[in-house]
Short mmCIF file of C-alpha atoms in Angstrom, two decimals:
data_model
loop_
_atom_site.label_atom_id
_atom_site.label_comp_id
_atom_site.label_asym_id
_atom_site.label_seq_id
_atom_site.Cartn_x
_atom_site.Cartn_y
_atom_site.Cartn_z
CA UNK A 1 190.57 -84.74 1.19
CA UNK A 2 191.68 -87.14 4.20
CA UNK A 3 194.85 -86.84 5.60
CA UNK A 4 196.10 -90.41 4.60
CA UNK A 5 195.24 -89.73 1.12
CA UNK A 6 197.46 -86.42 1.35
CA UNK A 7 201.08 -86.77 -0.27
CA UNK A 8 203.94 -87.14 2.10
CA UNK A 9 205.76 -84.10 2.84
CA UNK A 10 208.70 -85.93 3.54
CA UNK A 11 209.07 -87.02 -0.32
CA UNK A 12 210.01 -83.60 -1.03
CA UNK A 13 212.59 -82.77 0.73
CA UNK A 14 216.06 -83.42 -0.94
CA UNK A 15 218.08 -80.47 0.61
CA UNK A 16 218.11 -80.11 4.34
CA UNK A 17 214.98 -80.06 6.39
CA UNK A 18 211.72 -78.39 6.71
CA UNK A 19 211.79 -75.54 8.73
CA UNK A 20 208.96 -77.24 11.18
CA UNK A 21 208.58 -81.03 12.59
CA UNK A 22 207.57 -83.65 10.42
CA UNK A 23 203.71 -84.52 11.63
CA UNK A 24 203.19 -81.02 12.68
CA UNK A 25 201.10 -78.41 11.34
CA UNK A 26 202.75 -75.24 11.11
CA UNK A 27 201.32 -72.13 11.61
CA UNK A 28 203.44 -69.16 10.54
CA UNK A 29 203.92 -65.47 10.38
CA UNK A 30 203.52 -63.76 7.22
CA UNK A 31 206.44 -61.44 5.63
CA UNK A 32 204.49 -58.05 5.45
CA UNK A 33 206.42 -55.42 4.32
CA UNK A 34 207.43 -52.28 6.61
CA UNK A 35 204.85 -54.22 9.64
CA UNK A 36 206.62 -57.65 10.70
CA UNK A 37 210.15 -56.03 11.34
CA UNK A 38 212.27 -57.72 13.99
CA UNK A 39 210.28 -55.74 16.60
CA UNK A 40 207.20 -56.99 15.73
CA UNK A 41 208.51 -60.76 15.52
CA UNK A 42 210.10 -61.03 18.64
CA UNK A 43 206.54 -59.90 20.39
CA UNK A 44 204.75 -62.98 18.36
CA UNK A 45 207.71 -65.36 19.39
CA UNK A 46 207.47 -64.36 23.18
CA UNK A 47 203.77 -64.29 22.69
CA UNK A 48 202.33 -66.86 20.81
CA UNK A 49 205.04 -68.63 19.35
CA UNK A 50 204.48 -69.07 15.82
CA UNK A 51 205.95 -72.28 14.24
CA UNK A 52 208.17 -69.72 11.51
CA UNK A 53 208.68 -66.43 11.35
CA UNK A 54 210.00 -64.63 7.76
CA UNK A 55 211.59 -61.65 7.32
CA UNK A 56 210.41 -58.04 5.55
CA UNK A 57 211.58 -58.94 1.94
CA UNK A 58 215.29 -58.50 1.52
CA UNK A 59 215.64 -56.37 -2.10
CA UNK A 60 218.27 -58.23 -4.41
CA UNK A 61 220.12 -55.39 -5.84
CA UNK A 62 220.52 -56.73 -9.76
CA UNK A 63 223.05 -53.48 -10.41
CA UNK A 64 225.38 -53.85 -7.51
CA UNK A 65 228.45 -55.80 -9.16
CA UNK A 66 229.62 -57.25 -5.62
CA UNK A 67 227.26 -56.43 -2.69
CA UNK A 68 223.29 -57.97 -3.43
CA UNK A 69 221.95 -57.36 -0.09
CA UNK A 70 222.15 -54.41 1.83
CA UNK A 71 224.46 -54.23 5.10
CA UNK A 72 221.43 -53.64 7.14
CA UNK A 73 219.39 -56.71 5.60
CA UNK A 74 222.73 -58.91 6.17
CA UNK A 75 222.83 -57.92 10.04
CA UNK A 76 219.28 -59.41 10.63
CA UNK A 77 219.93 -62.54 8.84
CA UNK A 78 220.13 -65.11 11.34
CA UNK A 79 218.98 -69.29 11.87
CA UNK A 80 216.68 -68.70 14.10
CA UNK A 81 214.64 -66.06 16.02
CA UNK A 82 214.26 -67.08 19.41
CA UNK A 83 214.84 -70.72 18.92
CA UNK A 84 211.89 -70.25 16.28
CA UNK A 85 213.31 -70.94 12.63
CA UNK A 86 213.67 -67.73 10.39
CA UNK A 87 213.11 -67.84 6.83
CA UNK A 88 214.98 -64.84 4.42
CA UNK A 89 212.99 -63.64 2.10
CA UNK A 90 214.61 -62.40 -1.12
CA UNK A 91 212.80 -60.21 -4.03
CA UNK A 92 214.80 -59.39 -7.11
CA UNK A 93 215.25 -60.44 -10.49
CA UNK A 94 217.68 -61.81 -12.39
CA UNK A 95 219.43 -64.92 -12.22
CA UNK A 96 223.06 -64.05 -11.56
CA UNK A 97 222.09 -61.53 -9.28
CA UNK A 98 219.48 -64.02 -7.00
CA UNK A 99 222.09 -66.97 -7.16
CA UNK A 100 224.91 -64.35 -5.48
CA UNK A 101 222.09 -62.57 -3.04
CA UNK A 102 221.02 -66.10 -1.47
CA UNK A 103 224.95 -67.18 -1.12
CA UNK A 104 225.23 -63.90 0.66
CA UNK A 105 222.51 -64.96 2.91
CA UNK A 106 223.61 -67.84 3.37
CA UNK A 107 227.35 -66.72 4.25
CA UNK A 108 225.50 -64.27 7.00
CA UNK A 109 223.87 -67.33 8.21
CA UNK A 110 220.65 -67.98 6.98
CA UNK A 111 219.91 -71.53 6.87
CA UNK A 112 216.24 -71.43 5.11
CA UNK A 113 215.96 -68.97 2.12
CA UNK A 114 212.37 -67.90 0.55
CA UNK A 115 211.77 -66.49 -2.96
CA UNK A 116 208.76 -63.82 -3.29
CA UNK A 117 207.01 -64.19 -6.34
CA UNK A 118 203.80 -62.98 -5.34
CA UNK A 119 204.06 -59.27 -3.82
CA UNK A 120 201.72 -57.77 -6.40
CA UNK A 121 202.55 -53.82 -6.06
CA UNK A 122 204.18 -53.51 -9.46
CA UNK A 123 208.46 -52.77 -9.81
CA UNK A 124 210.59 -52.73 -6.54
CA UNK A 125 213.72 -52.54 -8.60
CA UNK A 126 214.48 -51.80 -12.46
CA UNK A 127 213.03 -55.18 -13.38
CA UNK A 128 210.02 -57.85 -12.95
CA UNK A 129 210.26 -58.85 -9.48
CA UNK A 130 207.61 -60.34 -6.84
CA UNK A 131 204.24 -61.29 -8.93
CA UNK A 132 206.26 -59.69 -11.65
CA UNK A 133 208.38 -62.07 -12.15
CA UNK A 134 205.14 -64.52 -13.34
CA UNK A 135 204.77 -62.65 -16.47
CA UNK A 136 208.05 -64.08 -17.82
CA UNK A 137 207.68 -67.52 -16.78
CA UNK A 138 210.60 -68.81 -19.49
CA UNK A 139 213.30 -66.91 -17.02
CA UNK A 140 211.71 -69.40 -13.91
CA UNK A 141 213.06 -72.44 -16.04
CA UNK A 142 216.76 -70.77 -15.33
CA UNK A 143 215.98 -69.01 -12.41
CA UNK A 144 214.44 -71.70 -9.71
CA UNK A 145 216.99 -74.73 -10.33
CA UNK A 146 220.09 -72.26 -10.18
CA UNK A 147 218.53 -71.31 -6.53
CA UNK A 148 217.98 -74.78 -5.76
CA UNK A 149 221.85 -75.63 -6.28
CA UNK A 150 223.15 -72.45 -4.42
CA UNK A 151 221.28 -73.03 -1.46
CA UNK A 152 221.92 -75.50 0.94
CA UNK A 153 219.33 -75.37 3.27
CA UNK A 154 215.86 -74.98 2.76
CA UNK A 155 214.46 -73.45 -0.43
CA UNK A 156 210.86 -72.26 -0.80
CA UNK A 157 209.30 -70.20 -2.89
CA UNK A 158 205.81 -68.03 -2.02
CA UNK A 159 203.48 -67.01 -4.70
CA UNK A 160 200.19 -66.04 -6.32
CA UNK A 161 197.80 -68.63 -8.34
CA UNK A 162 199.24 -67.08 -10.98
CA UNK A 163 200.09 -63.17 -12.73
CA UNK A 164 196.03 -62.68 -14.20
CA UNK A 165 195.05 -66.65 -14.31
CA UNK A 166 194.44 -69.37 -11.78
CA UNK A 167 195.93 -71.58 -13.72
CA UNK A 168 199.32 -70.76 -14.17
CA UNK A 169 200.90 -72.19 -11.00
CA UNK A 170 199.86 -75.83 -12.23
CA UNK A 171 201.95 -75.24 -15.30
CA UNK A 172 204.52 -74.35 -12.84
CA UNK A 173 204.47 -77.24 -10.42
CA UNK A 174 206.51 -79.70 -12.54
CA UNK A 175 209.63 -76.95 -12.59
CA UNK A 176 208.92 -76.70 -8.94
CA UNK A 177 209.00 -80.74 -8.39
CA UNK A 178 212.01 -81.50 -10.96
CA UNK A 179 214.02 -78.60 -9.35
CA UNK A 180 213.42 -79.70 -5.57
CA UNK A 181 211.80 -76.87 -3.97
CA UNK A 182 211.63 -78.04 -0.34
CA UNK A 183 207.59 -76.05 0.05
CA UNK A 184 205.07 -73.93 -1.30
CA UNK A 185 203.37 -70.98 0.03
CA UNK A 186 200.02 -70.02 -1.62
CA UNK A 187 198.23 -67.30 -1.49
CA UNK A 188 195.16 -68.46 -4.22
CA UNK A 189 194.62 -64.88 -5.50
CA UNK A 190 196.47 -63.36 -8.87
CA UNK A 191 198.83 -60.58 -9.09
CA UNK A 192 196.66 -58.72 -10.58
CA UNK A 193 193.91 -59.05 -8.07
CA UNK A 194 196.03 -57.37 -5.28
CA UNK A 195 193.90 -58.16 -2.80
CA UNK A 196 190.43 -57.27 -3.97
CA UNK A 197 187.97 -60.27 -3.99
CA UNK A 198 188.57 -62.87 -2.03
CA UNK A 199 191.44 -65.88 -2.08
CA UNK A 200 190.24 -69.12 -3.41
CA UNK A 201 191.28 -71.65 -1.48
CA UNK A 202 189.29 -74.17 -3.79
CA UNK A 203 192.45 -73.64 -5.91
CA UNK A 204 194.90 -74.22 -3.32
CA UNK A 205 193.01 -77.95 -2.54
CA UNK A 206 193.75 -78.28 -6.33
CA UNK A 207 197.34 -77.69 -5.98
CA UNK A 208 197.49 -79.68 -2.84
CA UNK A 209 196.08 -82.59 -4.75
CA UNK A 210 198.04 -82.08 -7.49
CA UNK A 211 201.59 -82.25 -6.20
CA UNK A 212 203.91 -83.84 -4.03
CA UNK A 213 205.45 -80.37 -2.22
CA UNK A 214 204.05 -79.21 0.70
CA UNK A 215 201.76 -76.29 0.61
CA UNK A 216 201.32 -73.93 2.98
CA UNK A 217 198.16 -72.05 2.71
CA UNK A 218 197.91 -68.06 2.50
CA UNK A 219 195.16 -65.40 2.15
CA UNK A 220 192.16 -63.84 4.01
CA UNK A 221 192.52 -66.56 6.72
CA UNK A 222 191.54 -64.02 9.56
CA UNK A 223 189.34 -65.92 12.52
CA UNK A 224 190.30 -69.66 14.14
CA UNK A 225 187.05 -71.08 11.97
CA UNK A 226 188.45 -69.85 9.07
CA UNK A 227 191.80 -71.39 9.24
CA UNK A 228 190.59 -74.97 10.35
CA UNK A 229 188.11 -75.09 7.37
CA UNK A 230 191.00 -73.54 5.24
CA UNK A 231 193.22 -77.07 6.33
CA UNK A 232 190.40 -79.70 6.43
CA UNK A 233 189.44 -78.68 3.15
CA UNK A 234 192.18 -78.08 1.33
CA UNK A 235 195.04 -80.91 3.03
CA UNK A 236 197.47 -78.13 3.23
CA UNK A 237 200.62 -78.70 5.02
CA UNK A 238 200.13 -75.41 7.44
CA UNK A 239 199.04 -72.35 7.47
CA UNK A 240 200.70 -68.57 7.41
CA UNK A 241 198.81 -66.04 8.88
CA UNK A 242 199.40 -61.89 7.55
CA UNK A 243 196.79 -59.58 8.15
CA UNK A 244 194.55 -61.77 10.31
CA UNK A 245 197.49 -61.99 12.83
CA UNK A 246 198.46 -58.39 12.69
CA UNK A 247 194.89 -57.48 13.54
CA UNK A 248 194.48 -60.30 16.44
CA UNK A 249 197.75 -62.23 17.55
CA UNK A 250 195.97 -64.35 19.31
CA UNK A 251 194.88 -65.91 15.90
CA UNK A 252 198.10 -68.41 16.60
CA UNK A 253 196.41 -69.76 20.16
CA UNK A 254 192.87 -69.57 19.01
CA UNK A 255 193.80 -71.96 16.11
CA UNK A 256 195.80 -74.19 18.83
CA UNK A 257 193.02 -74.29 20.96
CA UNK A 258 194.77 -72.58 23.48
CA UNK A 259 192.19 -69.33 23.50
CA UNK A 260 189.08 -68.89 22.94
CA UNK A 261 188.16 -69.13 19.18
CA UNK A 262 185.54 -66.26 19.29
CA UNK A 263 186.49 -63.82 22.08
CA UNK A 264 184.33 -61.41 23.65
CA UNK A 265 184.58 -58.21 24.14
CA UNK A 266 186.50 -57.95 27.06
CA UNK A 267 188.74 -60.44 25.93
CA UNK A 268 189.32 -58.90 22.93
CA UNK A 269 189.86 -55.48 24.40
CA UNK A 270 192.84 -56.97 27.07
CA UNK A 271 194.54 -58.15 23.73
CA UNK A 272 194.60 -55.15 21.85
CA UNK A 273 195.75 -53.91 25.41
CA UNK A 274 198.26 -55.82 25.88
CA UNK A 275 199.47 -55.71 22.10
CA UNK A 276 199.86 -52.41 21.69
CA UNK A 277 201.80 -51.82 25.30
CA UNK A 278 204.42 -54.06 24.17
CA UNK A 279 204.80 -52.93 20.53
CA UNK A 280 204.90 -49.53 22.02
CA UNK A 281 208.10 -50.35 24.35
CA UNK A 282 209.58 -52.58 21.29
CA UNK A 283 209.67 -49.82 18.63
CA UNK A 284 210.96 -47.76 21.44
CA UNK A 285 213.79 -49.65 21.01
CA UNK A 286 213.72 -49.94 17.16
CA UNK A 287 212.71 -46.84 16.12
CA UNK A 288 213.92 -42.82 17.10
CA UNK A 289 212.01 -40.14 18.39
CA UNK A 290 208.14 -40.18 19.08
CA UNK A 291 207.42 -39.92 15.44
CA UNK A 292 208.92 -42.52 14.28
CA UNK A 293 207.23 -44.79 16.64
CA UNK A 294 203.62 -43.58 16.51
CA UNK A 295 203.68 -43.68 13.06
CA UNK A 296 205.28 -47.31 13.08
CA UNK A 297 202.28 -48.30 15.64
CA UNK A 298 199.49 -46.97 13.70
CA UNK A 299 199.94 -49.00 11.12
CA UNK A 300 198.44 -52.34 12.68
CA UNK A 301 195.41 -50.17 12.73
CA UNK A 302 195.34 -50.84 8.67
CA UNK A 303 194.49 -53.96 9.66
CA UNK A 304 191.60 -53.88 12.30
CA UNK A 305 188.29 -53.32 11.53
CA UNK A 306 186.39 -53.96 14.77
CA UNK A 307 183.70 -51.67 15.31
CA UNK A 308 183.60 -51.76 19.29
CA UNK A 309 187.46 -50.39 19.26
CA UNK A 310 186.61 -47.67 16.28
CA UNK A 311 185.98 -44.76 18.96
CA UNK A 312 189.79 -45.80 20.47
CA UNK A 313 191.42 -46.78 17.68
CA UNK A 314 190.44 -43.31 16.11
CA UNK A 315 191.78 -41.60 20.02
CA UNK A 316 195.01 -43.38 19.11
CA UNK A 317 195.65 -42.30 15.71
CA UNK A 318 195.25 -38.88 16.39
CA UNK A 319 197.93 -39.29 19.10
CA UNK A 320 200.22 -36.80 18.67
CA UNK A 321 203.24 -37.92 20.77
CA UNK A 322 203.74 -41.04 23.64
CA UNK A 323 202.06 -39.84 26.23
CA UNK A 324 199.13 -39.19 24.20
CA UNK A 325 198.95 -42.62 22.76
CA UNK A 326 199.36 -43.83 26.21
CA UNK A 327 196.55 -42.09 27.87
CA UNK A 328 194.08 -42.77 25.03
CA UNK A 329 195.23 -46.58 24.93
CA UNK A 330 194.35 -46.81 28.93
CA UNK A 331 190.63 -46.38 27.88
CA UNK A 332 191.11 -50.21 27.11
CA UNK A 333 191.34 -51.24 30.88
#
């Protein structure tokens, strides 16, 4: 699909403005859950600068008759990041209870607000929530315009293709045009597919084509080739980048062009390097006691799969304390 046949962001956006420049292509960070705290974001922004950055999910709490966010969630909630714009992400259920969490937000400053409906690991609270909340598609009708008028800023919404069909998000882009969501962010597999198989971004070119809102693609988009055929393909809007960025933040300057799309080995080794040095004096802030840290660390391993850094990568998760870790990640260079 050319670009000049693509449908003007522009004509979707009623209430305030996109969190990103109108004729750029945004490439953003993922919300991943217990990996892209405020630790973690701050590296990417004084890295590689992605366009937006999202916060962990911020649980809605349905029961609480006054409070809906918790005190810690309200004390990161902020405009920006580093002049980079931050999007809140809320999970819950539960009109009343959504409406009153995003005013909340809102009242601790947030200025672009994000509703998950695609984390697909089952109940976070006592009712649907994330992907859930696509099995009862009647409580959307009630749900997503009642957002739309509490918020003042940006609202967006990120989601699967649908709870076990494809299909279902096309039945939901008309409530998602008439309501004046400001952008979509698709990841093109189905709850119920977690993350087995593989995202089919032949479905988000069907959305693309099929509405006016700009999408932002999502899913398995892990090397620089990847993510250019992901936009020339599919006439997405931008991109946001989870695992593939955890595992190589780089991804954001290899897809600008600004390092080399397929890295060697050295190269490759001086960013892991680097990476892990940084995160390691960041959660040192964040975090308490050795423990805490390592295990905090360890988990961008989840996401690598290189097979010239398994002997190290092995080294450091066996790392019992900080100077262990330290020692085994000088085997880099």
């Amino acid at each position: 699909m050319n670009r000049e046949e693509m449908p003007s962001p522009a004509a979707a956006v009623v209430h305030g403005r996109l969190p990103w420049q109108r004729g750029e292509t945004p490439l953003m960070l993922a919300p991943m859950q217990g990996v892209t705290n405020r630790a973690m974001r701050s590296l990417f922004i004084d890295w590689v600068r992605p366009d937006v950055v999202f916060t962990e999910f911020m649980r809605v709490n349905a029961a609480a008759p006054i409070r809906r966010l918790s005190a810690g969630d309200l004390r990161e909630i902020t405009a920006s990041e580093g002049d980079v714009p931050l999007v809140v992400q809320l999970i819950g259920h539960g009109r009343e209870a959504l409406v009153s969490a995003a005013q909340a937000a809102q009242a601790a400053g947030a200025v672009h607000i994000n509703l998950n409906m695609g984390c697909p690991f089952g109940r976070m609270t006592s009712g649907l929530t994330g992907g859930g909340m696509l099995q009862r598609p009647e409580d959307l009708a009630e749900i997503i315009p009642a957002l739309r008028r509490a918020i003042d800023g940006t609202f967006s919404i990120k989601l699967r293709a649908g709870y076990d069909d494809h299909g279902q998000i096309f039945d939901l882009l008309p409530l998602f045009e008439t309501a004046s969501v400001d952008f979509l962010v698709l990841h093109p597999r189905t709850v119920v597919q977690k993350y087995g198989g593989a995202a089919d971004h032949a479905v988000t070119a069907q959305v693309v084509r099929h509405t006016r809102l700009p999408v932002i693609a999502n899913g398995d988009i892990r090397s620089a080739a990847v993510g250019l055929r992901v936009l020339h393909e599919t006439g997405a809007a931008g991109l946001m980048l989870g695992r593939g960025a955890i595992a190589d933040p780089l991804l954001f300057e290899r897809l600008r062009g600004g390092a080399n799309a397929e890295p060697d080995q050295d190269e490759r080794a001086a960013m892991l390097h680097h990476y892990l040095r940084e995160l390691l004096a960041r959660y040192g802030e964040l975090f308490c006691g050795d423990a805490q840290v390592l295990a905090k660390i360890k988990e961008v391993f989840n996401f690598m799969d290189d097979p010239f850094f398994e002997k190290t990568i092995r080294q450091l998760r066996k790392a019992k304390n900080i100077q262990a870790f330290a020692t085994a990640l000088n085997g880099l260079g």
